[in-house]
Amino acid sequence: MKAGIVGLPNVGKSTLFNCLSSAKAQSANFPFCTIHPNIGVVNVPDPRLNRLETLVDPEKVIPATVEIVDIAGLVKGASKGEGLGNQFLSNIRETDAIIHVLRCFDNDNIIHVDGSVNPIRDKETIDIELQLKDLEAIEKRIEKVKRAARTGNKDAQKELAVLEVLHKSLDAAVSIRAIELTDSDRLTYVKPLQLITDKPVLYVCNVDESAAASGNFYVEQVKTTVADENAQVLVLAVATEADINELETYEERQLFLEDLGIDEPGAAKLIRSAYKLLNLETYFTAGKKEVRAWTIHAGATAPQSAGVIHTDFEKGFIRAEVISYVDYDSFGSEQKAKEAGKARVEGKDYIVQDGDVMHFRFNV
C-alpha cells in the first residue's frame, strides 16, 4: 500500500519525504528537483508496540510499515503533458492515497513556481489537472460503453449512467471522492478505473517554525476550503522537522519540540495519518522470539489477517486466540490476561479489531 506525496514544485515535498524516510531524496531550491519518484518504507510509530516490548522482552521487535512515494512536482497544464505532467500522473495513479503538500509560509528566499504564496490557488491548480486527467479517462470509457448500451445491454446502461454522473461532476470541478455514490456502484464501476481524484487525501500545510504549534492564516484558509471534502488537514513545519531529525539524541529532540509547544514530531503524526488514510489497522503477535505489528485492511476477518503472516495460515485456519491490547496492557502478560478470563477463541467470521494480540491455530 502506497501513499504518494504530491504538490507544486518546490513546496517541501522532498524535504518531507526525507523526514519520513531514511532514504535521502535530493532537495533544492528550484522546480523539478525530483525527476524520478523516490520510494521509502516507513515505520509506523505505535506506543502499543513499545509497551508490548516492555512486557514481553522479546529478542526482536518489528513495527508496521507504510510505503511513501515522493512524486515529481506538478504544474498547470500537466494533464496535457506540461512540465513532468504525464510522468507525474502515471506515478500518482499507482498510489492508494494522496498526501498533498501546500506551501503555507512566506519566505522571499524560496522560489514559488507561480511567483507568490497562495495555498488555495495551488490546491486548485493540482485539483484541476487531476480532474482533467480523470475526465479524459472517463470520456474514453463512455465511448466504449455507449456502444454496448445501444444494443440494450442492461449492465452497460447502468455503467453509462454512473459514468455520466462522474463526467458531470468533474466538469463542475468536483473530485470523484466527493461524489455521492452507492458502495456497489463505486466498487463495480469506479474502482476499476483507478481514477486519481477518487483516492483519499491528506492535506499537509507546510508552515514555518513560528506556526508549527498553532498554524496561521494560510492554514485557516485551507481548512475552510476543504471542509466539505471529508479530508484530513495536518499542520507541519517541514524544514523544522528536518532540523529536529538532525539532532543526535532523543533528549535533544524532545527539548526542541517542547520549545515549539509540540508534544511529538509532526512526521510521526503524518505517518499515522497516512496509515489511517489507507484504511489500515494493526494487530500484534507477541512472544519471546518476536513482538510484531501486522498490517491489515480495516474489516479483515481472522483468516484474512492470518494470511498476512503466511498464505498457509489462511488456507488452513482453524481458530484464533485473541486478547485485546487493553487487557494485555492492563494485566501485564498473556498468562495473567488468560487467568483473568480475557483470552477469547474466535472463528472464521471474526472481524479483527485494531490492537488485538493474536495467536493462530491452523492445519495444512
Short mmCIF file of C-alpha atoms in Angstrom, two decimals:
data_model
loop_
_atom_site.label_atom_id
_atom_site.label_comp_id
_atom_site.label_asym_id
_atom_site.label_seq_id
_atom_site.Cartn_x
_atom_site.Cartn_y
_atom_site.Cartn_z
CA MET A 1 0.00 0.00 0.00
CA LYS A 2 1.45 3.33 -1.11
CA ALA A 3 0.77 6.95 -0.19
CA GLY A 4 2.09 9.46 -2.71
CA ILE A 5 3.40 12.91 -1.69
CA VAL A 6 2.22 15.44 -4.28
CA GLY A 7 2.19 19.21 -4.73
CA LEU A 8 3.51 22.01 -6.89
CA PRO A 9 7.28 22.12 -7.43
CA ASN A 10 9.34 23.48 -4.54
CA VAL A 11 6.71 23.33 -1.77
CA GLY A 12 8.69 20.96 0.50
CA LYS A 13 7.71 17.50 -0.78
CA SER A 14 11.21 16.03 -0.92
CA THR A 15 12.19 17.60 2.41
CA LEU A 16 9.10 15.99 3.94
CA PHE A 17 9.97 12.68 2.33
CA ASN A 18 13.44 12.89 3.86
CA CYS A 19 11.87 13.47 7.27
CA LEU A 20 9.78 10.34 6.87
CA SER A 21 12.29 8.02 5.31
CA SER A 22 15.89 7.04 5.84
CA ALA A 23 16.29 7.41 2.06
CA LYS A 24 17.67 10.87 1.24
CA ALA A 25 15.92 12.42 -1.74
CA GLN A 26 17.63 15.36 -3.44
CA SER A 27 16.19 18.63 -2.12
CA ALA A 28 16.99 22.02 -3.64
CA ASN A 29 15.58 25.48 -4.22
CA PHE A 30 14.43 25.08 -7.82
CA PRO A 31 11.48 23.42 -9.63
CA PHE A 32 11.59 19.77 -10.79
CA CYS A 33 14.31 18.80 -8.38
CA THR A 34 12.62 15.39 -8.12
CA ILE A 35 12.62 13.70 -11.53
CA HIS A 36 12.01 10.08 -10.64
CA PRO A 37 9.79 9.06 -7.73
CA ASN A 38 11.64 8.20 -4.54
CA ILE A 39 10.16 5.35 -2.51
CA GLY A 40 10.64 4.83 1.23
CA VAL A 41 9.28 2.16 3.56
CA VAL A 42 8.48 3.98 6.79
CA ASN A 43 7.89 2.53 10.26
CA VAL A 44 4.52 3.41 11.79
CA PRO A 45 5.06 4.88 15.30
CA ASP A 46 2.92 2.92 17.76
CA PRO A 47 3.27 3.25 21.56
CA ARG A 48 1.39 -0.05 21.95
CA LEU A 49 4.29 -1.87 20.30
CA ASN A 50 6.71 -0.19 22.69
CA ARG A 51 4.59 -1.28 25.65
CA LEU A 52 4.41 -4.89 24.41
CA GLU A 53 8.19 -4.88 24.05
CA THR A 54 8.49 -3.83 27.70
CA LEU A 55 6.05 -6.52 28.88
CA VAL A 56 7.36 -9.43 26.77
CA ASP A 57 11.09 -8.58 26.46
CA PRO A 58 11.43 -10.31 23.06
CA GLU A 59 14.56 -10.99 21.03
CA LYS A 60 13.38 -8.56 18.36
CA VAL A 61 10.60 -6.08 17.58
CA ILE A 62 9.16 -5.45 14.10
CA PRO A 63 6.85 -2.45 13.55
CA ALA A 64 4.16 -1.98 10.93
CA THR A 65 5.23 -0.05 7.84
CA VAL A 66 3.72 2.11 5.11
CA GLU A 67 5.24 2.92 1.72
CA ILE A 68 5.70 6.61 0.92
CA VAL A 69 6.37 7.82 -2.64
CA ASP A 70 7.83 11.26 -3.39
CA ILE A 71 6.47 12.26 -6.80
CA ALA A 72 7.70 14.97 -9.19
CA GLY A 73 6.13 18.42 -8.83
CA LEU A 74 3.03 19.21 -10.88
CA VAL A 75 2.39 22.43 -12.82
CA LYS A 76 -0.52 23.99 -14.67
CA GLY A 77 -1.07 22.10 -17.92
CA ALA A 78 0.25 18.79 -16.58
CA SER A 79 -2.82 16.93 -17.86
CA LYS A 80 -1.68 17.96 -21.35
CA GLY A 81 1.93 16.99 -20.71
CA GLU A 82 3.36 20.27 -19.39
CA GLY A 83 6.40 20.01 -17.10
CA LEU A 84 6.69 16.40 -16.00
CA GLY A 85 2.92 16.02 -16.14
CA ASN A 86 2.49 12.66 -17.83
CA GLN A 87 5.17 11.04 -15.68
CA PHE A 88 3.69 12.60 -12.55
CA LEU A 89 0.16 11.45 -13.35
CA SER A 90 1.32 7.94 -14.12
CA ASN A 91 3.16 7.73 -10.79
CA ILE A 92 0.27 9.07 -8.73
CA ARG A 93 -2.21 6.70 -10.38
CA GLU A 94 -0.20 3.81 -8.93
CA THR A 95 -0.62 5.03 -5.33
CA ASP A 96 -3.51 4.23 -2.98
CA ALA A 97 -3.76 7.61 -1.22
CA ILE A 98 -2.51 11.16 -1.65
CA ILE A 99 -0.52 13.38 0.74
CA HIS A 100 -0.96 16.83 -0.79
CA VAL A 101 1.66 19.33 0.44
CA LEU A 102 0.63 23.01 0.37
CA ARG A 103 3.04 25.86 0.98
CA CYS A 104 1.65 27.92 3.87
CA PHE A 105 4.63 30.14 4.73
CA ASP A 106 6.24 33.32 3.40
CA ASN A 107 9.93 33.35 2.54
CA ASP A 108 11.31 35.56 -0.23
CA ASN A 109 14.41 33.37 -0.44
CA ILE A 110 12.45 30.30 -1.57
CA ILE A 111 11.13 30.44 -5.12
CA HIS A 112 7.44 29.78 -5.77
CA VAL A 113 6.68 28.44 -9.23
CA ASP A 114 3.77 30.91 -9.60
CA GLY A 115 5.59 33.85 -8.05
CA SER A 116 3.55 34.24 -4.85
CA VAL A 117 2.26 32.23 -1.88
CA ASN A 118 -1.38 31.19 -2.20
CA PRO A 119 -2.20 27.66 -0.99
CA ILE A 120 -5.80 27.80 -2.24
CA ARG A 121 -4.69 28.67 -5.76
CA ASP A 122 -2.02 25.96 -5.55
CA LYS A 123 -4.58 23.38 -4.44
CA GLU A 124 -6.94 24.35 -7.25
CA THR A 125 -4.13 24.09 -9.81
CA ILE A 126 -3.44 20.50 -8.87
CA ASP A 127 -7.13 19.60 -8.41
CA ILE A 128 -7.94 20.86 -11.91
CA GLU A 129 -5.09 18.94 -13.53
CA LEU A 130 -6.07 15.72 -11.79
CA GLN A 131 -9.75 16.25 -12.62
CA LEU A 132 -8.91 16.89 -16.30
CA LYS A 133 -6.90 13.66 -16.44
CA ASP A 134 -9.80 11.72 -14.87
CA LEU A 135 -12.21 13.40 -17.28
CA GLU A 136 -10.09 12.16 -20.16
CA ALA A 137 -10.20 8.59 -18.82
CA ILE A 138 -13.97 8.71 -18.27
CA GLU A 139 -14.66 10.09 -21.76
CA LYS A 140 -12.74 7.18 -23.27
CA ARG A 141 -14.73 4.73 -21.16
CA ILE A 142 -18.04 6.38 -22.04
CA GLU A 143 -17.37 5.97 -25.76
CA LYS A 144 -16.69 2.28 -25.26
CA VAL A 145 -19.70 1.63 -23.00
CA LYS A 146 -22.11 3.59 -25.22
CA ARG A 147 -21.75 1.03 -27.98
CA ALA A 148 -22.77 -1.81 -25.67
CA ALA A 149 -25.57 0.25 -24.12
CA ARG A 150 -27.15 0.87 -27.55
CA THR A 151 -27.57 -2.89 -28.01
CA GLY A 152 -29.77 -2.99 -24.90
CA ASN A 153 -27.13 -4.41 -22.55
CA LYS A 154 -28.53 -3.64 -19.08
CA ASP A 155 -25.15 -3.68 -17.32
CA ALA A 156 -23.71 -1.29 -19.89
CA GLN A 157 -26.69 1.04 -19.49
CA LYS A 158 -26.22 1.07 -15.72
CA GLU A 159 -22.49 1.75 -16.06
CA LEU A 160 -23.15 4.52 -18.57
CA ALA A 161 -25.50 6.25 -16.12
CA VAL A 162 -22.80 6.20 -13.42
CA LEU A 163 -20.11 7.41 -15.84
CA GLU A 164 -22.30 10.34 -16.88
CA VAL A 165 -22.67 11.36 -13.23
CA LEU A 166 -18.88 11.25 -12.85
CA HIS A 167 -18.38 13.25 -16.03
CA LYS A 168 -20.86 15.94 -14.99
CA SER A 169 -19.24 16.28 -11.56
CA LEU A 170 -15.68 16.51 -12.88
CA ASP A 171 -16.84 19.04 -15.45
CA ALA A 172 -18.03 21.11 -12.48
CA ALA A 173 -14.60 20.74 -10.79
CA VAL A 174 -15.84 18.21 -8.21
CA SER A 175 -13.41 15.37 -7.45
CA ILE A 176 -14.65 11.78 -7.62
CA ARG A 177 -14.08 11.22 -3.89
CA ALA A 178 -16.64 13.94 -3.09
CA ILE A 179 -19.42 12.46 -5.27
CA GLU A 180 -22.23 10.57 -3.52
CA LEU A 181 -22.47 7.07 -4.96
CA THR A 182 -23.59 3.72 -3.59
CA ASP A 183 -20.86 1.39 -2.34
CA SER A 184 -21.89 -1.07 -5.04
CA ASP A 185 -21.52 1.48 -7.86
CA ARG A 186 -18.11 2.59 -6.55
CA LEU A 187 -16.85 -0.98 -6.34
CA THR A 188 -18.28 -2.10 -9.69
CA TYR A 189 -17.82 0.92 -11.94
CA VAL A 190 -15.45 3.44 -10.31
CA LYS A 191 -12.72 1.39 -8.64
CA PRO A 192 -11.61 -0.45 -11.83
CA LEU A 193 -10.92 2.92 -13.50
CA GLN A 194 -8.25 3.81 -10.89
CA LEU A 195 -9.27 7.47 -11.04
CA ILE A 196 -6.81 9.83 -9.39
CA THR A 197 -9.39 12.09 -7.72
CA ASP A 198 -11.10 9.06 -6.16
CA LYS A 199 -8.11 8.48 -3.89
CA PRO A 200 -8.37 9.64 -0.24
CA VAL A 201 -6.32 12.76 0.51
CA LEU A 202 -4.44 14.27 3.44
CA TYR A 203 -3.55 17.96 3.11
CA VAL A 204 -0.24 18.89 4.74
CA CYS A 205 0.08 22.61 5.42
CA ASN A 206 3.81 23.31 5.33
CA VAL A 207 4.36 26.25 7.72
CA ASP A 208 7.39 27.98 9.21
CA GLU A 209 8.65 27.34 12.74
CA SER A 210 6.58 30.12 14.33
CA ALA A 211 3.32 28.49 13.15
CA ALA A 212 4.26 24.88 13.96
CA ALA A 213 2.04 24.65 17.05
CA SER A 214 -0.95 26.83 16.17
CA GLY A 215 -0.99 27.28 12.40
CA ASN A 216 -1.55 30.59 10.62
CA PHE A 217 -3.86 32.50 8.27
CA TYR A 218 -2.98 30.26 5.32
CA VAL A 219 -3.83 27.13 7.32
CA GLU A 220 -7.24 28.51 8.27
CA GLN A 221 -7.91 29.22 4.59
CA VAL A 222 -7.09 25.63 3.71
CA LYS A 223 -9.29 24.19 6.47
CA THR A 224 -12.23 26.31 5.31
CA THR A 225 -11.71 25.37 1.67
CA VAL A 226 -11.57 21.59 2.25
CA ALA A 227 -14.32 21.47 4.91
CA ASP A 228 -16.74 19.73 2.51
CA GLU A 229 -14.21 17.24 1.16
CA ASN A 230 -14.15 14.89 4.15
CA ALA A 231 -10.35 15.24 4.00
CA GLN A 232 -7.78 15.45 6.79
CA VAL A 233 -5.60 18.53 7.35
CA LEU A 234 -2.25 18.36 9.16
CA VAL A 235 -0.03 21.33 10.07
CA LEU A 236 3.67 20.59 9.74
CA ALA A 237 6.80 22.77 9.82
CA VAL A 238 8.70 20.61 7.35
CA ALA A 239 12.05 22.47 7.48
CA THR A 240 11.92 22.44 11.29
CA GLU A 241 11.15 18.71 11.28
CA ALA A 242 14.26 18.23 9.14
CA ASP A 243 16.33 20.16 11.71
CA ILE A 244 14.92 18.01 14.54
CA ASN A 245 15.88 14.85 12.67
CA GLU A 246 19.49 16.04 12.54
CA LEU A 247 19.77 16.14 16.35
CA GLU A 248 21.67 13.18 17.72
CA THR A 249 19.82 12.30 20.93
CA TYR A 250 16.19 11.72 21.87
CA GLU A 251 16.56 14.23 24.73
CA GLU A 252 17.73 16.97 22.35
CA ARG A 253 14.82 16.32 20.02
CA GLN A 254 12.31 16.42 22.89
CA LEU A 255 13.70 19.74 24.15
CA PHE A 256 13.38 21.20 20.66
CA LEU A 257 9.76 20.03 20.46
CA GLU A 258 8.95 21.45 23.90
CA ASP A 259 10.34 24.83 22.86
CA LEU A 260 7.95 24.77 19.91
CA GLY A 261 4.98 23.73 22.09
CA ILE A 262 4.63 20.37 20.30
CA ASP A 263 4.21 17.01 22.06
CA GLU A 264 5.70 14.78 19.33
CA PRO A 265 7.33 15.13 15.90
CA GLY A 266 4.83 16.07 13.22
CA ALA A 267 6.35 13.40 11.00
CA ALA A 268 5.08 10.73 13.41
CA LYS A 269 1.57 12.18 13.24
CA LEU A 270 1.74 12.24 9.47
CA ILE A 271 2.80 8.60 9.21
CA ARG A 272 -0.08 7.50 11.44
CA SER A 273 -2.46 9.71 9.46
CA ALA A 274 -1.26 8.15 6.19
CA TYR A 275 -1.76 4.69 7.67
CA LYS A 276 -5.37 5.54 8.56
CA LEU A 277 -5.86 7.24 5.20
CA LEU A 278 -5.03 3.91 3.56
CA ASN A 279 -7.75 2.31 5.74
CA LEU A 280 -5.18 0.16 7.52
CA GLU A 281 -5.17 -1.25 11.04
CA THR A 282 -2.72 -3.19 13.20
CA TYR A 283 -2.84 -6.42 15.13
CA PHE A 284 0.05 -7.87 17.13
CA THR A 285 1.75 -11.18 17.73
CA ALA A 286 3.76 -11.36 20.93
CA GLY A 287 6.26 -13.98 22.04
CA LYS A 288 9.80 -14.27 23.36
CA LYS A 289 11.30 -14.57 19.88
CA GLU A 290 9.42 -11.65 18.40
CA VAL A 291 6.86 -8.92 19.06
CA ARG A 292 5.46 -7.76 15.75
CA ALA A 293 2.85 -5.38 14.37
CA TRP A 294 0.96 -6.74 11.34
CA THR A 295 -0.87 -4.53 8.85
CA ILE A 296 -4.39 -5.41 7.71
CA HIS A 297 -7.25 -3.63 5.97
CA ALA A 298 -9.94 -2.42 8.36
CA GLY A 299 -12.70 -5.05 8.44
CA ALA A 300 -10.41 -8.02 7.75
CA THR A 301 -11.54 -11.39 9.07
CA ALA A 302 -9.39 -13.62 11.25
CA PRO A 303 -8.39 -15.93 8.33
CA GLN A 304 -7.55 -12.92 6.12
CA SER A 305 -5.44 -11.47 8.92
CA ALA A 306 -3.67 -14.79 9.41
CA GLY A 307 -2.90 -14.80 5.68
CA VAL A 308 -0.81 -11.66 6.12
CA ILE A 309 1.68 -13.82 8.05
CA HIS A 310 1.58 -16.69 5.54
CA THR A 311 -0.95 -17.88 2.96
CA ASP A 312 -0.93 -21.33 4.61
CA PHE A 313 -2.28 -19.74 7.78
CA GLU A 314 -5.34 -18.54 5.88
CA LYS A 315 -5.86 -21.76 3.90
CA GLY A 316 -5.62 -23.98 6.97
CA PHE A 317 -7.19 -21.59 9.51
CA ILE A 318 -8.82 -23.35 12.48
CA ARG A 319 -9.24 -20.62 15.10
CA ALA A 320 -7.67 -17.52 16.57
CA GLU A 321 -6.79 -16.94 20.21
CA VAL A 322 -7.33 -13.24 20.95
CA ILE A 323 -6.51 -10.84 23.79
CA SER A 324 -7.30 -7.17 23.31
CA TYR A 325 -4.33 -4.86 23.71
CA VAL A 326 -6.12 -3.01 26.53
CA ASP A 327 -6.46 -6.25 28.52
CA TYR A 328 -2.91 -7.35 27.73
CA ASP A 329 -1.60 -3.99 28.93
CA SER A 330 -3.84 -3.93 31.99
CA PHE A 331 -2.89 -7.40 33.25
CA GLY A 332 0.74 -7.18 32.20
CA SER A 333 1.17 -10.52 30.43
CA GLU A 334 -0.55 -13.09 28.25
CA GLN A 335 -0.74 -15.58 31.11
CA LYS A 336 -2.32 -13.12 33.58
CA ALA A 337 -4.83 -11.99 30.96
CA LYS A 338 -5.80 -15.64 30.40
CA GLU A 339 -6.12 -16.26 34.14
CA ALA A 340 -8.48 -13.28 34.31
CA GLY A 341 -10.63 -14.78 31.55
CA LYS A 342 -9.70 -12.14 29.00
CA ALA A 343 -8.50 -14.54 26.28
CA ARG A 344 -11.09 -15.43 23.64
CA VAL A 345 -11.28 -18.10 20.95
CA GLU A 346 -12.63 -16.70 17.67
CA GLY A 347 -13.61 -18.42 14.42
CA LYS A 348 -13.57 -17.66 10.71
CA ASP A 349 -16.16 -14.87 10.86
CA TYR A 350 -14.37 -12.81 13.50
CA ILE A 351 -13.52 -9.26 12.39
CA VAL A 352 -10.10 -8.45 13.79
CA GLN A 353 -10.01 -5.28 15.90
CA ASP A 354 -7.20 -2.73 15.83
CA GLY A 355 -4.78 -3.67 18.61
CA ASP A 356 -5.77 -7.33 19.02
CA VAL A 357 -2.94 -9.57 20.24
CA MET A 358 -3.37 -12.88 18.43
CA HIS A 359 -2.24 -16.47 18.08
CA PHE A 360 -3.48 -18.51 15.11
CA ARG A 361 -4.16 -22.24 15.02
CA PHE A 362 -4.04 -23.78 11.56
CA ASN A 363 -3.61 -27.09 9.76
CA VAL A 364 -2.15 -27.68 6.28
#
